[in-house]
Amino acid sequence: MLPITSRTSCEVRPARMEEPVRIGQCNSIRDFRLMARRRLPGPIFHYIDGAADDEVTYRRNTEAYERCDLVPNVLAGVESIDMSTTVMGQKLKMPLFCSPTALQRLFHHDGERAVAKAAEKFGTMFGVSSLGTVSVEEIGSAISTPKLFQLYFHKDRGLTGSMIERCIAANFDVLALTVDTITGGNRERDLRTGFTSPPRLTLKSLLSFAVHPRWAVNYFTHEKFALPQLKDYVKEGSNVSVSVGDYFSTMLDQSMNWKDAESVRKKWGKQFCLKGIMSVADAKRALDIGATAIMVSNHGGRQLDGSRSPFDQLAEIIDAVGDRIDVICDGGISRGTHVLKALSLGAKACSGGRFYLYALAAAGQVGVERALENLHNEIERDMKLMGCRSINELSRENLRFR
Ligand SMILES: Cc1cc2nc3c(=O)[nH]c(=O)nc-3n(C[C@H](O)[C@H](O)[C@H](O)COP(=O)(O)O)c2cc1C
């Protein structure tokens, strides 16, 4: 029975749990987040944790799953579970993959190397950002599991083209063009903390490093911070401290349109995904230009606050195009049951950023492995409890909306 802390008989809440002090005590995303908060200088933690404006969409991305209930079946003989999925032509051992995220060596000195290795261990896909801190060549040769490269469409067409060519040479499997960052979101936590990449050395930031000595020693004694996908083209973001919002607003091409997306797809020539599709009309246009997948995503609530959550928007998109294009539900995932709900609606896979970034900040590769292991175990356990042996057996019959 849960310990009761409230005074009234109708309010029953668990007692305040202890914060985890070791990675082995992290059982949920909440635990990793608490550890990341302790380990990282404030501006860096808030860069991961924060979102746009009032962060309404950010909260909704997870809350949306709570408005939907699972209806299990029983006596289904669930001793062995197959949670593998094929998405964008890639066979994944689990139906959740690591979305591309920027600046990972700021969060832990191993950065993308740690996440890539952990993803490989769990047989899932790893996304590398245009603003990644380890080169596509290194990731390409380091891991054998599917690799996705996330492309930002820069004003400098030479840079955009060179990133595509480098990914082809490095044998990446999927290119995802991000379409929801046409201008920088209003990330007020970053404005308040003065977060820049690389971190600007001010009295305030030095103080914040001083109270996080382990992070500071690791950051300053390892390989110098760099953005190797931008090498030879951009000094901003690599040598000069800028905010990510300013980077989007000044470096990315705001004239980007469907023809540009189609020309990127043609130049790439393999599995092509649009990341940040939210409307049925755009999902249909994605099909028209030959995309093989869309990530239904609002960038983790970091761009347009007040936009709908991917899970809420999923059914209408799947009904319109789900039989002709792979639909991925991105963002807000913090539990195995969230994955099951999105798959039940018809998503081919789910993806997320913060679920592994907090773990990366907490303990590098070991942390990301633990986060993936927890979610793998949750998905397996939840499938058993739902009476589903493979993800094909999940369907809308299993769901009720409040
Ligand atoms: C710290 C951070 C950095 C991110 N960087 C990028 C990026 O460089 N490119 C991109 O397309 N999306 C980026 N994203 C968005 C993620 O790919 C993903 O859409 C989002 O994290 C999903 O929401 P979740 O964090 O709730 O799972 C970033 C997200 C976070 C939290």
XYZ file of C-alpha atoms and ligand atoms in Angstrom:
433
model
C 0.000 0.000 0.000
C 1.193 3.533 -0.801
C 2.249 5.708 2.140
C -0.329 8.454 2.624
C 0.818 12.018 3.082
C -2.358 14.021 2.657
C -4.653 14.902 5.522
C -8.013 14.451 3.843
C -9.430 11.019 3.306
C -10.191 11.644 -0.368
C -6.676 12.781 -1.339
C -4.265 9.876 -1.530
C -0.814 10.663 -2.825
C 2.469 8.762 -2.717
C 4.986 10.200 -0.277
C 7.662 12.389 -1.860
C 10.134 10.012 -3.444
C 13.861 10.344 -2.877
C 15.839 11.805 -5.771
C 17.978 9.152 -7.467
C 21.700 9.444 -6.754
C 22.934 6.593 -8.939
C 21.987 5.774 -12.511
C 20.842 2.349 -11.347
C 18.140 4.103 -9.326
C 16.668 5.798 -12.388
C 13.466 3.994 -13.266
C 11.586 6.693 -15.130
C 12.244 9.736 -17.308
C 11.431 11.801 -14.241
C 14.390 10.206 -12.414
C 16.810 10.889 -15.298
C 15.552 14.455 -15.473
C 16.252 15.001 -11.779
C 19.762 13.640 -12.174
C 20.394 15.734 -15.283
C 19.257 18.829 -13.408
C 21.802 18.164 -10.686
C 24.653 17.394 -13.095
C 24.292 20.212 -15.642
C 24.949 23.939 -15.365
C 21.544 25.666 -15.250
C 21.541 27.193 -18.778
C 22.365 23.827 -20.365
C 19.728 21.944 -18.384
C 17.107 24.542 -19.289
C 18.084 24.379 -22.964
C 17.105 20.681 -22.941
C 14.173 20.996 -20.566
C 12.634 24.204 -21.868
C 10.249 24.960 -24.703
C 8.531 27.916 -26.396
C 6.485 30.740 -24.820
C 4.401 29.377 -21.923
C 5.377 25.771 -22.695
C 1.712 24.799 -23.077
C 2.352 22.579 -26.099
C 5.328 20.987 -24.382
C 3.132 19.907 -21.449
C 0.292 18.878 -23.751
C 2.554 16.567 -25.744
C 2.637 14.187 -22.765
C -0.759 15.031 -21.265
C -2.447 14.037 -24.543
C -1.564 10.414 -23.795
C -3.334 10.657 -20.464
C -6.654 11.470 -22.111
C -6.583 8.094 -23.788
C -7.153 4.793 -21.950
C -5.941 1.337 -22.878
C -8.422 -1.543 -22.896
C -6.523 -4.816 -22.459
C -7.408 -8.312 -23.587
C -6.315 -11.321 -21.522
C -5.511 -15.038 -21.852
C -3.622 -14.382 -25.067
C -0.527 -16.573 -24.529
C 2.009 -13.767 -24.285
C 5.133 -15.636 -23.185
C 7.108 -14.258 -26.102
C 6.742 -10.750 -27.445
C 7.854 -9.322 -30.784
C 8.072 -5.537 -30.569
C 10.111 -5.085 -33.749
C 8.894 -2.750 -36.457
C 9.947 -1.795 -39.961
C 9.896 1.917 -40.562
C 11.394 3.854 -43.470
C 12.710 0.535 -44.728
C 14.657 -0.054 -41.505
C 14.042 -3.015 -39.245
C 14.122 -1.788 -35.626
C 14.170 -4.138 -32.650
C 12.040 -1.714 -30.665
C 9.383 0.721 -31.894
C 10.984 3.809 -30.336
C 14.026 5.598 -31.726
C 16.258 8.529 -30.818
C 15.207 11.732 -32.579
C 18.024 13.977 -33.786
C 19.058 16.606 -31.266
C 21.658 19.357 -31.405
C 24.759 20.024 -29.307
C 25.029 16.686 -27.490
C 28.658 17.115 -26.361
C 27.460 20.024 -24.232
C 25.295 17.604 -22.270
C 27.955 14.922 -21.847
C 31.489 14.915 -23.218
C 30.812 11.732 -25.260
C 27.723 13.280 -26.861
C 26.488 11.514 -30.009
C 29.064 8.740 -29.581
C 27.305 7.641 -26.406
C 23.792 7.843 -27.847
C 24.768 6.078 -31.080
C 26.353 3.157 -29.205
C 23.381 2.818 -26.870
C 20.932 2.887 -29.804
C 23.023 0.221 -31.526
C 22.905 -1.975 -28.439
C 19.092 -1.869 -28.470
C 18.847 -2.288 -32.253
C 17.108 1.015 -32.793
C 17.722 4.025 -34.998
C 19.821 7.016 -34.081
C 19.270 10.482 -35.545
C 22.201 12.860 -36.030
C 21.447 16.583 -36.169
C 22.826 19.127 -38.630
C 23.943 20.796 -35.396
C 25.501 17.578 -34.094
C 28.852 17.660 -32.318
C 30.297 14.446 -33.804
C 30.775 14.094 -37.551
C 28.524 12.007 -39.777
C 31.653 10.213 -41.002
C 32.524 9.078 -37.489
C 28.969 7.983 -36.653
C 28.687 6.296 -40.048
C 31.673 4.099 -39.355
C 30.990 3.558 -35.636
C 27.564 1.921 -35.658
C 25.823 -0.670 -37.746
C 22.205 0.033 -36.767
C 20.051 2.339 -38.928
C 21.134 5.969 -39.028
C 19.058 9.024 -39.822
C 20.516 12.407 -40.674
C 18.466 15.491 -39.863
C 18.888 18.270 -42.378
C 18.406 21.968 -41.783
C 17.907 23.787 -45.081
C 20.492 26.548 -44.945
C 20.544 29.761 -46.957
C 23.982 28.631 -48.048
C 22.966 26.012 -50.606
C 26.583 24.836 -50.768
C 26.379 23.830 -47.111
C 22.993 22.089 -47.502
C 24.302 20.189 -50.526
C 27.572 19.245 -48.847
C 25.734 17.762 -45.836
C 23.617 15.589 -48.153
C 26.700 14.397 -50.048
C 28.579 13.617 -46.843
C 25.646 11.559 -45.547
C 25.445 9.593 -48.783
C 29.180 8.858 -48.520
C 28.840 7.945 -44.827
C 26.080 5.454 -45.675
C 23.246 7.023 -43.756
C 19.924 5.250 -44.308
C 17.384 8.051 -43.916
C 17.377 11.804 -44.460
C 14.877 13.812 -42.414
C 14.317 17.400 -43.488
C 13.136 19.489 -40.535
C 10.302 21.758 -41.653
C 9.143 23.356 -38.391
C 12.077 25.686 -37.680
C 11.562 28.280 -40.389
C 12.309 30.802 -37.654
C 13.508 30.336 -34.080
C 10.888 29.529 -31.398
C 10.589 31.898 -28.442
C 12.428 29.890 -25.815
C 12.145 32.147 -22.836
C 14.200 29.989 -20.495
C 17.151 30.415 -22.884
C 16.577 34.162 -23.001
C 16.561 34.263 -19.215
C 19.668 32.120 -18.741
C 21.534 33.625 -21.724
C 22.172 30.150 -23.153
C 24.442 30.163 -26.197
C 26.365 27.520 -28.094
C 29.190 27.167 -27.242
C 28.557 28.554 -23.741
C 29.634 32.172 -23.462
C 32.136 32.709 -20.672
C 30.563 35.321 -18.434
C 30.786 35.736 -14.682
C 27.345 34.104 -14.384
C 28.227 31.112 -16.575
C 31.572 30.659 -14.807
C 29.738 30.586 -11.481
C 27.342 27.996 -12.819
C 30.327 25.887 -14.013
C 31.962 26.235 -10.605
C 28.981 24.646 -8.882
C 28.991 21.791 -11.416
C 32.713 20.931 -11.313
C 32.341 17.427 -12.743
C 30.619 18.776 -15.864
C 33.131 21.654 -16.150
C 36.219 19.417 -15.855
C 34.852 17.021 -18.459
C 33.811 19.786 -20.837
C 37.117 21.651 -20.676
C 39.443 18.610 -20.682
C 37.894 16.793 -23.654
C 38.049 17.550 -27.346
C 37.116 21.157 -28.127
C 33.456 21.817 -28.814
C 32.690 21.861 -32.552
C 29.841 21.443 -35.017
C 31.520 19.257 -37.654
C 28.549 19.101 -40.053
C 28.987 22.872 -40.565
C 32.765 22.685 -40.957
C 34.228 24.772 -43.792
C 30.996 26.740 -44.166
C 29.892 28.431 -40.952
C 31.757 29.929 -38.085
C 28.538 30.794 -36.216
C 27.619 28.187 -33.648
C 31.056 26.616 -33.837
C 33.454 29.328 -32.768
C 31.101 32.206 -32.102
C 28.587 31.917 -29.269
C 25.044 32.268 -30.632
C 21.629 31.222 -29.388
C 20.018 28.385 -31.316
C 16.980 30.593 -32.005
C 19.213 33.232 -33.611
C 20.948 30.528 -35.602
C 17.607 29.353 -37.067
C 16.493 32.890 -37.800
C 19.695 34.001 -39.490
C 21.205 30.900 -41.099
C 18.196 28.890 -42.298
C 16.395 29.713 -45.506
C 12.942 31.136 -44.789
C 12.011 30.877 -48.446
C 12.163 27.054 -48.246
C 9.096 25.577 -49.988
C 7.729 22.268 -51.338
C 9.865 22.479 -54.484
C 12.991 22.796 -52.339
C 11.921 19.818 -50.245
C 11.385 17.813 -53.416
C 14.803 18.778 -54.772
C 16.414 17.650 -51.498
C 14.579 14.340 -51.833
C 15.829 13.888 -55.389
C 19.421 14.738 -54.507
C 19.293 12.302 -51.596
C 17.557 9.489 -53.499
C 16.892 7.154 -50.536
C 14.371 7.002 -47.691
C 13.197 10.571 -47.139
C 11.221 11.931 -44.212
C 9.699 15.325 -43.414
C 10.086 16.094 -39.729
C 7.529 18.477 -38.239
C 4.371 17.748 -40.256
C 1.176 18.493 -38.317
C -1.654 18.952 -40.821
C -3.425 16.477 -43.085
C -2.920 18.848 -46.033
C 0.854 18.835 -45.501
C 0.910 15.073 -44.991
C -0.701 14.733 -48.436
C 1.830 17.128 -49.967
C 4.621 15.082 -48.404
C 3.251 12.090 -50.308
C 3.071 14.129 -53.519
C 6.758 15.050 -53.373
C 7.739 11.421 -52.829
C 8.537 11.425 -49.100
C 8.511 7.913 -47.664
C 7.782 9.025 -44.099
C 6.608 11.910 -41.957
C 7.375 12.628 -38.354
C 4.271 14.121 -36.775
C 6.031 16.527 -34.479
C 5.980 20.010 -32.994
C 9.701 19.886 -32.160
C 9.001 18.922 -28.570
C 6.985 22.121 -28.020
C 10.075 24.216 -28.729
C 8.721 26.117 -31.727
C 5.017 27.076 -32.027
C 3.464 27.135 -28.574
C -0.276 26.464 -28.700
C 0.090 23.949 -31.514
C -1.605 20.585 -31.153
C 0.165 17.574 -29.716
C 1.425 14.910 -32.148
C -0.639 12.207 -30.438
C -3.866 14.264 -30.709
C -3.162 14.888 -34.390
C -2.128 11.353 -35.243
C -5.472 9.678 -36.100
C -6.545 12.151 -38.750
C -3.161 12.015 -40.452
C -3.067 8.216 -40.389
C -6.622 8.034 -41.749
C -5.621 10.266 -44.652
C -2.206 8.881 -45.644
C -1.224 6.083 -43.264
C -1.614 3.367 -45.907
C 0.845 5.111 -48.265
C 3.515 6.668 -46.068
C 5.147 5.733 -42.757
C 3.853 7.907 -39.941
C 6.018 8.414 -36.863
C 4.727 9.974 -33.650
C 7.449 12.216 -32.217
C 7.579 13.847 -28.803
C 6.092 13.717 -25.341
C 6.897 10.030 -24.855
C 7.826 9.183 -21.292
C 6.301 5.716 -20.839
C 5.989 2.451 -22.719
C 2.203 2.866 -22.645
C 2.557 6.093 -24.651
C 4.299 4.115 -27.381
C 1.556 1.475 -27.312
C -1.156 4.125 -27.643
C 0.500 5.752 -30.675
C 1.063 2.363 -32.323
C -2.552 1.398 -31.625
C -3.653 4.476 -33.584
C -1.521 3.319 -36.504
C 1.915 4.938 -36.094
C 4.750 2.785 -37.440
C 7.104 3.911 -34.674
C 7.607 6.607 -32.057
C 10.561 8.856 -31.430
C 11.713 11.320 -28.848
C 14.501 13.566 -27.666
C 14.371 14.375 -23.983
C 13.838 10.770 -22.889
C 17.432 9.994 -23.843
C 18.967 13.471 -23.416
C 18.318 13.588 -19.671
C 19.888 10.128 -19.442
C 22.873 11.221 -21.538
C 23.441 14.184 -19.234
C 23.028 11.956 -16.179
C 25.545 9.252 -17.142
C 26.626 9.220 -20.809
C 26.277 5.925 -22.691
C 25.415 3.951 -19.551
C 22.615 6.398 -18.876
C 21.150 6.203 -22.395
C 21.362 2.410 -22.269
C 19.446 2.402 -19.030
C 16.789 4.755 -20.456
C 16.354 2.542 -23.525
C 16.370 -0.597 -21.401
C 13.679 0.793 -19.094
C 11.479 1.747 -22.033
C 12.138 -1.564 -23.781
C 11.078 -3.423 -20.649
C 8.043 -1.205 -20.197
C 6.893 -1.787 -23.784
C 7.380 -5.531 -23.370
C 5.551 -5.662 -20.042
C 2.736 -3.421 -21.308
C 2.275 -5.549 -24.433
C 1.926 -8.617 -22.226
C -0.573 -6.841 -20.030
C -2.474 -5.723 -23.136
C -2.581 -9.302 -24.434
C -0.626 -8.426 -27.609
C 2.200 -10.639 -28.867
C 3.294 -8.374 -31.682
C 2.697 -4.732 -32.452
C 0.441 -5.736 -35.388
C -2.061 -6.894 -32.785
C -2.403 -3.368 -31.375
C -5.383 -1.533 -32.815
C -7.881 1.233 -32.113
C -10.096 -1.428 -30.542
C -7.669 -1.193 -27.608
C -8.249 2.524 -27.039
C -10.936 4.723 -25.514
C -10.699 8.495 -25.384
C -12.045 10.389 -22.384
C 17.801 19.755 -26.651
C 17.068 19.480 -27.931
C 17.693 19.705 -29.137
C 17.034 19.434 -30.335
N 17.682 19.606 -31.534
C 17.054 19.314 -32.697
C 17.728 19.425 -33.935
O 18.892 19.791 -34.006
N 17.035 19.127 -35.060
C 15.729 18.711 -35.034
O 15.121 18.469 -36.087
N 15.081 18.561 -33.860
C 15.714 18.840 -32.700
N 15.057 18.673 -31.523
C 13.682 18.114 -31.513
C 13.736 16.585 -31.413
O 14.217 16.014 -32.592
C 12.335 16.011 -31.141
O 11.469 16.439 -32.158
C 11.785 16.436 -29.789
O 12.784 16.354 -28.809
C 10.612 15.543 -29.400
O 10.097 15.900 -28.156
P 10.503 15.193 -26.774
O 11.790 15.813 -26.358
O 9.372 15.502 -25.894
O 10.647 13.737 -27.050
C 15.704 18.945 -30.309
C 15.077 18.711 -29.074
C 15.746 18.968 -27.894
C 15.048 18.674 -26.596
